[in-house]
């Protein structure tokens, strides 16, 4: 396609675009406010333990669709996502050595249909860890069950995990999901169970696991891989434990915490007033949500342990239809992940589960949910493309402050030089409904940038994250590619009816501009 010459500032000014007076300055070299070099596997995933056999399959029936989707990200980024298996159901699970099925559970349907509250696990569960080549995992152990059954579950499953995750399949360790909600969510701990009690219990159980590891897979300890994601606090509503006090209580005293792990959701799926436009497609709301972690991370910096989000997604309660499963939520996912990356959150695990409304994909066919790639996945793909190959420790990212709820920009630097820009236009544009004051044609926002005249930046290639509107749940593409299951089981397939291959020439004055339709994103590659 023919490159579009940038409109000159005067034309834009005459067209009423105030930005023309005030182009967004771009630093051609890494600015001071950029992140540290990004860590490997920045975009990672978390899968609900109960749903893991659906996502991964087993040795006789591996789930190759999930594998293809995960590999797409690995191929773009130079390293595969790390897969954490956990969530609420890890603390509801008891081991039964005689059970033939991987998992069996009893639901409490008046509370949720999404997962059972009581689960038994058989040895075949561990087959699911062996279906995807070249992936590494974190298995979530049960901290909550503090009785003999809980004790036996640890004693019997540690050796099985050692065997299933031999070699490079083991990433890190974890015990306990959101223990800061144990007192408020189903009375799972007495009132006297405070941060120090939690820390003592966590230490005693991780010491027990270490003894079991010494017997079953001592090489893990020898190779320095007996390291945890902890404390996995929800830090949301109902939280009764303070993370600083947990560390004051001795949580890190065995020096076995690799990452301070906290969870994050922007809000809840049934919280009154939560909307796509105001809650998710709102940069300010994302900034507020992540900034809580930045404050916490600053308080804990004396520990010298990197801070990550080991479980995150849009709305807790497994998401809401019409919000978390829409293209608007995919755009939110891009903004959320890039803002995290730019501000020092070292890794984000996007949480998944069968039938979950916020899931990036549905791994199996179910009565009410079609097996397939869902809108949020396109956000994961976009983030991977923005970050590029991060396996060489030479990529940094900076948030460009546009002082707007609805427009955001990020600049990526590779080996100190400007390499890519990510842009999001987050104004809601519905295409299925035309309820109120929505313009007849989809409006654009013009972003005008300026690099220094001597920067050598001459030409820019564009990839777009696109759909018919923020309410689209299908027909989504990144750079003209679809990853839909129906096409090639999740492998990328080029769509011939989507515009791609755009390029922009940079003016002599260092100015260039790009139009983004409302509710869309773009990645600009600097040549
Ligand atoms: C393996 O997965 C297949 C397909 O879901 C299922 O029919 C089979 O029972 C599973 N095997 C075990 C041991 O769970
Ligand atoms: C759900 O049902 C159980 C009994 O089946 C009952 O004990 C419990 O109170 C109910 N919970 C809610 C939230 O309705
Ligand atoms: C589920 O309920 C059945 C019937 O009450 C019981 O036998 C079984 O042990 C329960 N399973 C779990 C995992 O709680
Ligand atoms: C958990 O079990 C241990 C060992 O039996 C006990 O000392 C501790 O008090 C228990 N914790 C709670 C909260 O009951
Ligand atoms: C965006 O979120 C912020 C912070 O939660 C809120 O103050 C603001 O009103 C929201 N903007 C819109 C347009 O809803
Ligand atoms: C599917 O949806 C229908 C209608 O909402 C509901 O009655 C049914 O229970 C759902 N099935 C499952 C398996 O969730
Ligand atoms: C990147 O950094 C990690 C951890 O600091 C190190 O293990 C790895 O070898 C580095 N990779 C390269 C290509 O320098
Ligand atoms: C970071 O620095 C760049 C270059 O100086 C600037 O354009 C950008 O707005 C800054 N970001 C923030 C969040 O202040
Ligand atoms: C878009 O659709 C949502 C959900 O139907 C509705 O709440 C919202 O008002 C619509 N927005 C516009 C601008 O029409
Ligand atoms: C949506 O409503 C606006 C305002 O009533 C109207 O101008 C526009 O033509 C409608 N758009 C569509 C696609 O129907
Ligand atoms: C938005 O930009 C595209 C591409 O530059 C252009 O074709 C379209 O007419 C613009 N739409 C509006 C409403 O300005
Ligand atoms: C492109 O073509 C596909 C397959 O025919 C169709 O499903 C999709 O809606 C089209 N997209 C657009 C934006 O026209």
XYZ file of C-alpha atoms and ligand atoms in Angstrom:
695
model
C 0.000 0.000 0.000
C 1.146 3.541 -0.811
C 2.480 5.392 2.231
C 0.344 8.326 3.283
C 2.275 11.562 3.472
C 1.576 13.273 6.784
C -0.852 16.138 6.623
C 0.946 19.303 7.513
C 0.112 20.941 10.805
C -1.700 23.796 9.119
C -4.135 21.463 7.337
C -4.876 19.746 10.629
C -5.252 23.047 12.416
C -7.675 24.282 9.761
C -9.568 21.021 10.200
C -10.062 22.032 13.806
C -7.569 19.678 15.419
C -6.122 21.454 18.430
C -3.415 18.779 18.766
C -1.777 20.237 15.650
C -0.486 23.073 17.820
C 0.769 20.646 20.352
C 2.204 17.474 18.852
C 3.129 14.688 21.267
C 6.926 14.765 21.622
C 8.666 11.401 21.265
C 12.083 10.775 22.701
C 14.187 8.830 20.173
C 16.328 7.456 23.033
C 15.113 5.700 26.191
C 13.645 8.397 28.478
C 14.366 8.478 32.239
C 10.855 7.380 33.116
C 11.047 4.126 31.114
C 10.784 0.748 32.840
C 13.775 -1.432 33.642
C 14.532 -4.038 30.978
C 11.432 -6.230 30.755
C 11.628 -9.687 32.286
C 10.992 -12.801 30.240
C 7.409 -14.020 29.868
C 5.826 -10.672 30.709
C 2.433 -11.719 29.282
C 1.748 -14.928 31.135
C -1.384 -16.815 32.084
C -3.085 -18.253 35.123
C -5.572 -21.082 34.671
C -8.178 -22.066 37.235
C -7.072 -25.422 38.665
C -10.548 -26.882 38.134
C -10.378 -25.915 34.417
C -6.817 -27.066 33.752
C -7.773 -30.487 32.289
C -10.086 -28.617 29.859
C -7.332 -26.211 28.837
C -4.466 -28.675 28.524
C -6.206 -31.993 27.963
C -4.330 -35.115 29.040
C -1.771 -37.465 27.496
C -4.381 -39.379 25.474
C -6.185 -36.200 24.347
C -3.915 -33.137 24.515
C -5.606 -29.771 23.860
C -3.715 -28.576 20.781
C -5.972 -25.531 20.283
C -4.785 -24.030 23.591
C -1.245 -24.976 22.673
C -1.471 -23.156 19.316
C -2.803 -19.996 20.957
C -0.059 -20.013 23.583
C 2.638 -20.723 21.000
C 1.487 -17.761 18.885
C 2.429 -15.512 21.791
C 5.705 -17.340 22.387
C 6.639 -16.959 18.740
C 6.009 -13.226 18.642
C 7.775 -12.561 21.891
C 10.730 -14.951 21.856
C 9.659 -16.786 24.998
C 6.587 -18.713 26.055
C 4.133 -17.521 28.688
C 4.545 -19.079 32.148
C 1.403 -20.929 33.172
C 0.209 -20.742 36.761
C -2.404 -23.324 37.753
C -4.465 -22.010 40.636
C -7.244 -19.690 41.657
C -9.931 -20.321 44.279
C -10.247 -23.992 43.366
C -6.650 -24.838 44.355
C -7.670 -24.381 48.001
C -10.856 -26.459 47.520
C -8.974 -29.522 46.260
C -8.171 -32.711 48.185
C -6.175 -35.605 46.743
C -7.639 -39.085 46.363
C -4.997 -41.623 45.259
C -7.702 -44.085 44.141
C -9.651 -41.716 41.925
C -9.498 -42.542 38.219
C -10.766 -39.155 36.946
C -8.435 -36.171 36.991
C -10.901 -34.025 38.982
C -14.363 -34.506 40.455
C -16.310 -31.740 42.129
C -19.528 -30.808 43.883
C -21.069 -27.482 42.934
C -22.920 -25.047 45.148
C -25.164 -23.809 42.372
C -26.846 -21.099 44.356
C -23.472 -19.360 44.611
C -21.726 -20.098 41.309
C -21.932 -22.364 38.287
C -18.382 -21.480 37.332
C -16.602 -24.025 39.530
C -17.304 -26.453 42.358
C -16.472 -25.596 45.967
C -15.407 -29.115 46.841
C -13.024 -31.002 44.563
C -11.166 -34.269 44.633
C -8.098 -34.855 42.496
C -6.758 -38.139 41.163
C -3.189 -38.892 40.064
C -4.135 -38.503 36.372
C -4.580 -34.749 36.914
C -0.803 -34.426 36.584
C -0.921 -35.657 32.975
C -2.216 -32.223 32.012
C 1.226 -30.809 32.853
C 2.796 -32.888 30.105
C 0.705 -32.032 27.046
C 2.397 -28.776 25.956
C 6.077 -28.911 24.965
C 8.399 -26.151 26.128
C 6.041 -24.579 28.656
C 6.759 -24.105 32.337
C 4.233 -24.163 35.153
C 3.456 -23.182 38.708
C 1.227 -25.678 40.503
C -0.975 -24.139 43.168
C -0.976 -26.223 46.357
C -3.761 -26.143 48.913
C -2.968 -23.991 51.967
C -6.510 -23.706 53.240
C -7.209 -27.320 54.275
C -5.433 -27.459 57.596
C -6.525 -30.931 58.655
C -5.229 -34.461 58.005
C -6.744 -34.469 54.509
C -4.875 -31.269 53.705
C -1.659 -32.747 55.108
C -2.030 -35.930 53.044
C -2.814 -33.898 49.936
C 0.587 -32.184 50.240
C 2.436 -35.372 51.087
C 0.963 -37.281 48.144
C 0.905 -34.608 45.454
C 4.396 -33.103 45.843
C 6.061 -36.265 44.445
C 3.535 -36.381 41.563
C 4.261 -32.769 40.739
C 8.008 -33.364 40.912
C 7.607 -36.134 38.367
C 5.221 -34.242 36.056
C 7.287 -31.058 36.071
C 10.728 -32.651 35.653
C 13.369 -30.572 33.908
C 12.325 -27.254 32.457
C 8.601 -27.660 33.060
C 8.868 -26.311 36.602
C 8.741 -22.511 36.807
C 8.050 -21.664 40.481
C 6.053 -22.893 43.475
C 2.912 -21.638 45.134
C 0.762 -22.540 48.114
C -2.481 -20.743 48.958
C -4.699 -18.550 46.814
C -5.822 -15.197 48.218
C -5.420 -16.203 51.878
C -6.289 -12.606 52.764
C -9.896 -13.597 51.934
C -9.934 -16.807 54.023
C -11.680 -15.051 56.931
C -14.278 -13.233 54.834
C -14.971 -15.751 52.055
C -16.723 -18.760 53.731
C -15.219 -18.386 57.219
C -12.189 -20.483 56.423
C -10.083 -19.104 59.268
C -10.850 -17.847 62.776
C -10.658 -14.182 63.741
C -7.297 -14.658 65.500
C -5.605 -15.737 62.259
C -3.610 -12.595 61.512
C -0.653 -11.767 59.260
C 1.816 -13.403 61.624
C -0.324 -16.551 61.884
C -0.526 -16.637 58.103
C 3.246 -16.227 57.752
C 3.896 -19.022 60.332
C 1.476 -21.374 58.557
C 2.956 -20.581 55.130
C 6.489 -21.188 56.447
C 5.559 -24.427 58.139
C 3.881 -25.778 54.977
C 6.624 -24.638 52.604
C 9.156 -26.330 54.939
C 7.110 -29.520 54.769
C 7.028 -29.301 50.968
C 10.791 -28.765 50.944
C 11.303 -32.004 52.884
C 9.109 -33.807 50.352
C 11.064 -32.238 47.488
C 14.330 -33.360 49.110
C 13.058 -36.926 48.790
C 11.352 -36.747 45.407
C 13.299 -34.251 43.325
C 16.345 -32.961 45.241
C 17.768 -31.464 42.013
C 15.085 -28.757 42.289
C 16.712 -27.507 45.491
C 20.231 -27.987 44.122
C 19.344 -25.942 41.026
C 17.926 -23.091 43.112
C 14.410 -23.754 41.814
C 12.661 -24.153 45.148
C 11.321 -20.606 44.841
C 7.806 -19.243 45.387
C 5.249 -16.791 44.103
C 3.810 -15.374 47.372
C 1.605 -14.299 49.134
C -1.002 -14.265 46.280
C -3.245 -11.817 48.141
C -6.437 -10.627 46.444
C -5.912 -7.177 47.931
C -9.503 -6.431 46.875
C -12.790 -6.136 48.783
C -12.903 -8.386 51.869
C -9.141 -8.418 52.252
C -8.201 -8.903 55.906
C -4.426 -9.298 55.746
C -1.925 -6.541 55.070
C 1.006 -7.533 52.911
C 3.578 -5.388 54.745
C 2.558 -6.991 58.037
C 2.836 -10.456 56.455
C 6.457 -9.704 55.563
C 7.009 -8.188 59.035
C 5.644 -11.498 60.331
C 8.556 -13.318 58.693
C 7.117 -14.471 55.372
C 10.443 -14.023 53.570
C 12.631 -15.492 56.310
C 13.532 -18.627 54.321
C 14.684 -16.517 51.341
C 12.540 -18.595 49.022
C 10.253 -15.947 47.520
C 11.194 -15.238 43.912
C 8.338 -12.796 43.278
C 6.002 -10.771 45.439
C 2.751 -11.984 43.945
C -0.450 -9.976 44.211
C -3.711 -10.296 42.324
C -5.685 -7.592 40.573
C -9.141 -7.047 39.131
C -10.392 -3.614 38.074
C -13.788 -4.199 39.695
C -16.416 -6.939 40.043
C -18.842 -8.333 37.491
C -21.910 -7.555 39.624
C -20.719 -4.329 41.224
C -23.387 -1.649 40.576
C -22.353 1.013 38.097
C -19.669 -1.046 36.352
C -19.767 -0.385 32.607
C -17.521 -1.011 29.650
C -17.077 2.677 28.880
C -16.538 4.013 32.396
C -14.783 1.126 34.113
C -12.723 -0.775 31.550
C -12.322 1.527 28.545
C -11.031 4.175 30.903
C -7.306 4.677 31.267
C -7.687 6.643 34.501
C -9.527 3.755 36.123
C -6.762 1.355 35.015
C -4.113 3.736 36.366
C -5.862 3.953 39.767
C -6.121 0.180 39.965
C -2.447 -0.450 39.147
C -1.143 2.465 41.215
C -2.287 0.732 44.434
C 0.289 -1.932 43.593
C 2.979 0.586 42.783
C 2.538 2.125 46.247
C 2.679 -1.301 47.850
C 5.682 -2.272 45.779
C 7.473 0.919 46.853
C 6.832 0.080 50.544
C 8.267 -3.394 50.015
C 11.245 -2.352 47.905
C 13.563 -2.931 50.902
C 13.024 -6.671 50.323
C 14.627 -6.504 46.869
C 12.057 -8.956 45.464
C 10.389 -8.121 42.120
C 6.635 -7.471 42.219
C 4.191 -9.170 39.838
C 0.482 -9.746 39.347
C 0.177 -13.533 39.520
C -3.549 -13.457 38.744
C -5.383 -10.624 37.018
C -8.218 -9.837 34.685
C -10.960 -7.282 34.131
C -13.832 -8.034 36.551
C -13.709 -10.540 39.426
C -16.570 -13.032 39.546
C -15.174 -14.436 36.282
C -16.285 -11.428 34.249
C -19.600 -10.169 32.904
C -21.120 -10.869 29.485
C -21.247 -7.780 27.294
C -18.287 -6.278 29.151
C -15.415 -8.674 29.782
C -15.950 -10.721 26.621
C -16.085 -7.741 24.263
C -13.551 -6.056 22.050
C -13.640 -3.136 24.522
C -12.218 -5.506 27.150
C -9.488 -6.567 24.702
C -8.488 -2.901 24.409
C -8.602 -2.613 28.205
C -6.270 -5.635 28.397
C -3.727 -3.902 26.195
C -3.805 -0.710 28.242
C -3.660 -2.617 31.540
C -0.716 -4.805 30.559
C 1.277 -1.997 28.978
C 0.666 0.336 31.919
C 1.849 -2.442 34.262
C 4.941 -3.063 32.113
C 5.771 0.648 31.951
C 5.458 1.214 35.697
C 7.508 -1.690 37.062
C 5.039 -4.556 37.500
C 7.405 -7.262 36.270
C 4.938 -9.840 34.945
C 1.171 -10.253 34.569
C -0.654 -13.598 34.574
C -4.055 -13.176 32.887
C -6.512 -15.527 34.602
C -8.562 -18.040 32.577
C -11.224 -20.642 33.221
C -13.788 -22.682 31.287
C -16.921 -20.569 30.589
C -15.317 -17.505 32.196
C -16.651 -14.333 30.575
C -13.227 -12.684 30.582
C -11.374 -15.702 29.158
C -9.094 -15.247 26.150
C -10.366 -18.549 24.817
C -12.842 -21.318 25.564
C -10.798 -24.524 25.363
C -13.655 -27.029 25.015
C -17.242 -27.029 23.741
C -19.835 -26.499 26.504
C -23.619 -26.244 26.529
C -23.675 -22.453 26.464
C -20.183 -21.498 25.360
C -18.664 -22.318 21.987
C -15.116 -23.607 21.863
C -13.115 -20.775 20.352
C -10.834 -17.772 20.495
C -12.456 -14.894 22.366
C -11.992 -11.138 22.048
C -9.533 -10.691 24.977
C -7.027 -12.983 23.215
C -6.508 -10.322 20.537
C -5.430 -7.993 23.336
C -2.825 -10.579 24.443
C -1.550 -10.806 20.854
C -1.349 -7.022 20.586
C 0.653 -6.754 23.818
C 3.061 -9.425 22.592
C 3.562 -7.454 19.361
C 4.115 -4.186 21.222
C 6.739 -5.716 23.501
C 8.347 -7.831 20.776
C 11.164 -10.236 21.588
C 11.876 -9.593 25.264
C 14.132 -12.599 25.751
C 17.327 -10.554 25.347
C 16.899 -8.172 28.320
C 17.104 -5.140 26.041
C 13.515 -3.860 25.889
C 12.097 -1.009 27.965
C 8.746 0.692 27.815
C 7.564 4.157 28.741
C 4.036 5.457 29.255
C 3.431 8.647 27.298
C 1.131 10.795 29.370
C -1.757 12.055 27.199
C -3.786 13.213 30.223
C -6.892 11.504 28.886
C -9.325 8.801 30.008
C -9.718 7.621 26.427
C -6.426 7.980 24.617
C -3.239 6.283 25.694
C 0.210 5.823 24.218
C 3.316 3.814 25.093
C 6.788 3.886 23.579
C 9.012 0.804 23.418
C 12.789 1.116 23.314
C 15.075 -1.658 22.138
C 18.813 -1.300 22.791
C 18.128 2.288 23.845
C 16.352 3.312 20.639
C 12.696 4.020 19.908
C 11.346 0.885 18.228
C 7.563 0.859 18.592
C 4.644 2.970 19.745
C 1.361 1.550 21.004
C -1.760 3.692 20.686
C -5.250 3.090 22.025
C -8.437 4.991 21.327
C -10.799 3.931 24.100
C -13.957 5.937 23.348
C -16.867 3.532 23.208
C -18.263 2.884 19.733
C -21.164 0.427 19.609
C -21.988 -1.142 16.347
C -24.866 -3.412 17.327
C -26.867 -0.905 19.318
C -27.517 2.744 18.646
C -29.077 3.769 21.895
C -27.964 7.338 22.447
C -26.055 10.247 20.975
C -23.702 8.086 18.948
C -22.531 9.615 15.648
C -23.671 7.836 12.489
C -20.149 7.194 11.227
C -17.426 5.904 13.485
C -15.316 8.918 14.496
C -11.513 9.013 14.384
C -9.006 10.565 16.728
C -5.906 12.013 15.118
C -2.684 11.472 17.047
C 0.108 13.848 15.999
C 3.650 13.038 17.070
C 6.957 14.750 16.724
C 10.436 13.273 16.802
C 13.499 15.546 16.736
C 14.421 16.566 13.184
C 17.753 14.744 13.335
C 16.340 11.522 14.805
C 16.640 9.590 11.545
C 13.061 8.306 11.885
C 11.646 8.395 8.344
C 9.003 5.765 7.916
C 6.580 3.994 10.188
C 4.685 0.745 9.635
C 1.254 0.291 11.178
C -0.464 -2.767 12.626
C -4.039 -2.307 13.773
C -6.110 -4.001 16.451
C -9.566 -3.763 14.959
C -13.194 -4.843 15.171
C -16.529 -3.333 14.198
C -16.954 -1.676 17.582
C -16.271 -1.982 21.309
C -19.264 -4.302 21.641
C -17.953 -6.773 19.017
C -17.341 -10.280 20.313
C -16.291 -11.702 16.942
C -14.708 -10.493 13.710
C -11.667 -9.186 15.580
C -8.265 -8.992 13.890
C -4.728 -7.939 14.672
C -2.790 -6.718 11.640
C -5.352 -8.389 9.420
C -4.927 -11.799 11.067
C -7.626 -13.822 12.712
C -6.753 -16.482 15.307
C -10.213 -18.000 15.340
C -10.613 -21.686 16.056
C -12.908 -22.266 13.062
C -10.232 -21.067 10.633
C -7.101 -23.006 11.544
C -7.572 -24.105 15.155
C -5.998 -20.941 16.547
C -3.088 -20.511 14.170
C -2.975 -17.077 12.476
C -4.965 -16.772 9.241
C -4.736 -13.652 7.081
C -8.132 -12.084 6.302
C -8.287 -10.555 2.845
C -10.989 -8.002 3.659
C -9.025 -6.089 6.326
C -6.758 -3.153 5.555
C -3.142 -3.835 6.420
C 0.322 -2.843 5.261
C -0.186 0.876 5.978
C 2.873 3.044 6.353
C 3.398 6.669 7.322
C 6.164 8.991 6.169
C 7.685 11.295 8.747
C 7.923 14.965 7.671
C 11.142 16.999 7.460
C 10.021 18.695 10.674
C 9.795 15.317 12.431
C 5.991 15.423 12.501
C 3.729 12.510 11.648
C 0.146 11.642 12.389
C -2.220 8.698 12.433
C -5.998 8.377 12.681
C -7.461 5.828 15.045
C -11.158 4.998 14.787
C -12.901 5.106 18.175
C -12.515 1.786 20.027
C -9.373 0.589 18.291
C -5.646 0.245 18.723
C -2.486 0.460 16.655
C 1.141 -0.553 16.933
C 3.564 1.689 15.056
C 6.882 0.137 14.084
C 9.699 2.626 13.634
C 11.853 1.856 10.643
C -8.416 -37.771 29.040
O -9.216 -36.850 28.319
C -10.279 -37.495 27.623
C -10.961 -36.409 26.788
O -11.401 -35.365 27.617
C -11.229 -38.160 28.595
O -12.243 -38.827 27.899
C -10.427 -39.153 29.440
O -11.282 -39.686 30.426
C -9.270 -38.468 30.104
N -8.457 -39.422 30.831
C -8.313 -39.352 32.150
C -7.456 -40.366 32.772
O -8.834 -38.466 32.810
C -26.962 -22.222 49.184
O -27.617 -23.427 49.489
C -27.160 -24.057 50.687
C -27.879 -25.381 50.886
O -27.986 -26.078 49.706
C -27.442 -23.140 51.874
O -26.895 -23.720 53.027
C -26.778 -21.793 51.625
O -27.149 -20.888 52.638
C -27.205 -21.197 50.290
N -26.419 -20.013 50.037
C -26.905 -18.938 49.487
C -25.949 -17.795 49.275
O -28.062 -18.841 49.157
C -19.568 -34.921 46.484
O -20.770 -35.337 47.058
C -20.882 -36.759 47.174
C -22.281 -37.073 47.674
O -22.571 -36.345 48.824
C -19.800 -37.277 48.121
O -19.864 -38.683 48.204
C -18.448 -36.864 47.565
O -17.445 -37.238 48.463
C -18.383 -35.364 47.327
N -17.146 -35.057 46.660
C -16.377 -34.032 47.007
C -15.156 -33.815 46.208
O -16.654 -33.286 47.910
C -3.470 -25.457 61.510
O -2.906 -26.666 61.939
C -1.816 -26.509 62.817
C -1.243 -27.884 63.086
O -2.239 -28.740 63.526
C -2.270 -25.804 64.092
O -1.182 -25.581 64.948
C -2.891 -24.472 63.709
O -3.410 -23.815 64.843
C -3.988 -24.663 62.703
N -4.453 -23.362 62.244
C -5.711 -22.976 62.386
C -6.043 -21.608 61.848
O -6.559 -23.640 62.907
C -12.675 7.031 34.611
O -12.249 6.532 35.859
C -12.000 7.539 36.803
C -11.370 6.858 38.018
O -12.124 5.755 38.434
C -13.296 8.265 37.114
O -13.054 9.287 38.063
C -13.839 8.871 35.831
O -15.096 9.448 36.069
C -13.989 7.801 34.771
N -14.306 8.418 33.501
C -15.401 8.126 32.838
C -15.587 8.796 31.533
O -16.218 7.334 33.273
C -27.353 -22.780 29.598
O -28.216 -21.649 29.591
C -29.557 -21.968 29.920
C -30.395 -20.724 29.715
O -29.816 -19.613 30.315
C -29.605 -22.488 31.355
O -30.928 -22.834 31.704
C -28.712 -23.720 31.456
O -28.667 -24.140 32.792
C -27.297 -23.396 30.965
N -26.506 -24.608 30.947
C -25.347 -24.730 31.580
C -24.661 -26.047 31.454
O -24.850 -23.819 32.229
C 18.569 -11.993 30.854
O 18.537 -11.843 32.257
C 18.330 -13.057 32.955
C 18.121 -12.759 34.418
O 18.786 -11.607 34.798
C 19.521 -13.987 32.692
O 19.289 -15.201 33.343
C 19.620 -14.221 31.195
O 20.755 -14.999 30.914
C 19.719 -12.914 30.437
N 19.635 -13.198 29.016
C 20.428 -12.623 28.126
C 20.217 -13.023 26.691
O 21.271 -11.802 28.446
C 7.885 9.978 30.239
O 8.848 10.751 29.562
C 8.495 11.041 28.214
C 9.688 11.708 27.548
O 10.161 12.730 28.340
C 7.218 11.890 28.222
O 6.832 12.174 26.886
C 6.116 11.126 28.923
O 4.929 11.881 28.988
C 6.557 10.738 30.319
N 5.539 9.884 30.901
C 4.845 10.221 31.982
C 3.831 9.231 32.455
O 5.000 11.271 32.572
C -23.484 1.125 23.761
O -24.151 -0.001 24.224
C -24.242 -0.088 25.625
C -24.816 -1.422 25.980
O -25.943 -1.712 25.202
C -25.079 1.080 26.136
O -25.141 1.019 27.538
C -24.391 2.361 25.718
O -25.165 3.479 26.102
C -24.199 2.391 24.228
N -23.410 3.563 23.899
C -23.765 4.468 22.993
C -22.828 5.613 22.814
O -24.770 4.355 22.340
C -27.624 6.475 15.457
O -28.359 7.534 16.043
C -27.950 8.822 15.577
C -28.644 9.874 16.422
O -30.006 9.582 16.515
C -28.250 8.906 14.087
O -27.816 10.171 13.612
C -27.477 7.815 13.370
O -27.795 7.798 12.005
C -27.763 6.429 13.949
N -26.769 5.500 13.404
C -27.080 4.327 12.887
C -25.940 3.481 12.423
O -28.223 3.939 12.820
C -11.214 8.205 9.680
O -9.971 7.989 9.057
C -10.042 7.171 7.901
C -8.637 6.882 7.443
O -7.884 8.038 7.461
C -10.893 7.880 6.842
O -11.008 7.057 5.713
C -12.262 8.150 7.424
O -13.022 8.890 6.518
C -12.155 8.918 8.714
N -13.458 9.006 9.322
C -13.934 10.136 9.826
C -15.300 10.068 10.431
O -13.286 11.165 9.826
C -14.172 -10.374 6.608
O -14.504 -11.636 6.093
C -14.903 -12.578 7.076
C -15.030 -13.937 6.431
O -15.775 -13.848 5.258
C -16.199 -12.076 7.721
O -16.638 -12.998 8.700
C -15.925 -10.734 8.371
O -17.123 -10.206 8.920
C -15.348 -9.750 7.366
N -14.905 -8.574 8.093
C -15.191 -7.338 7.720
C -14.668 -6.235 8.596
O -15.824 -7.108 6.725
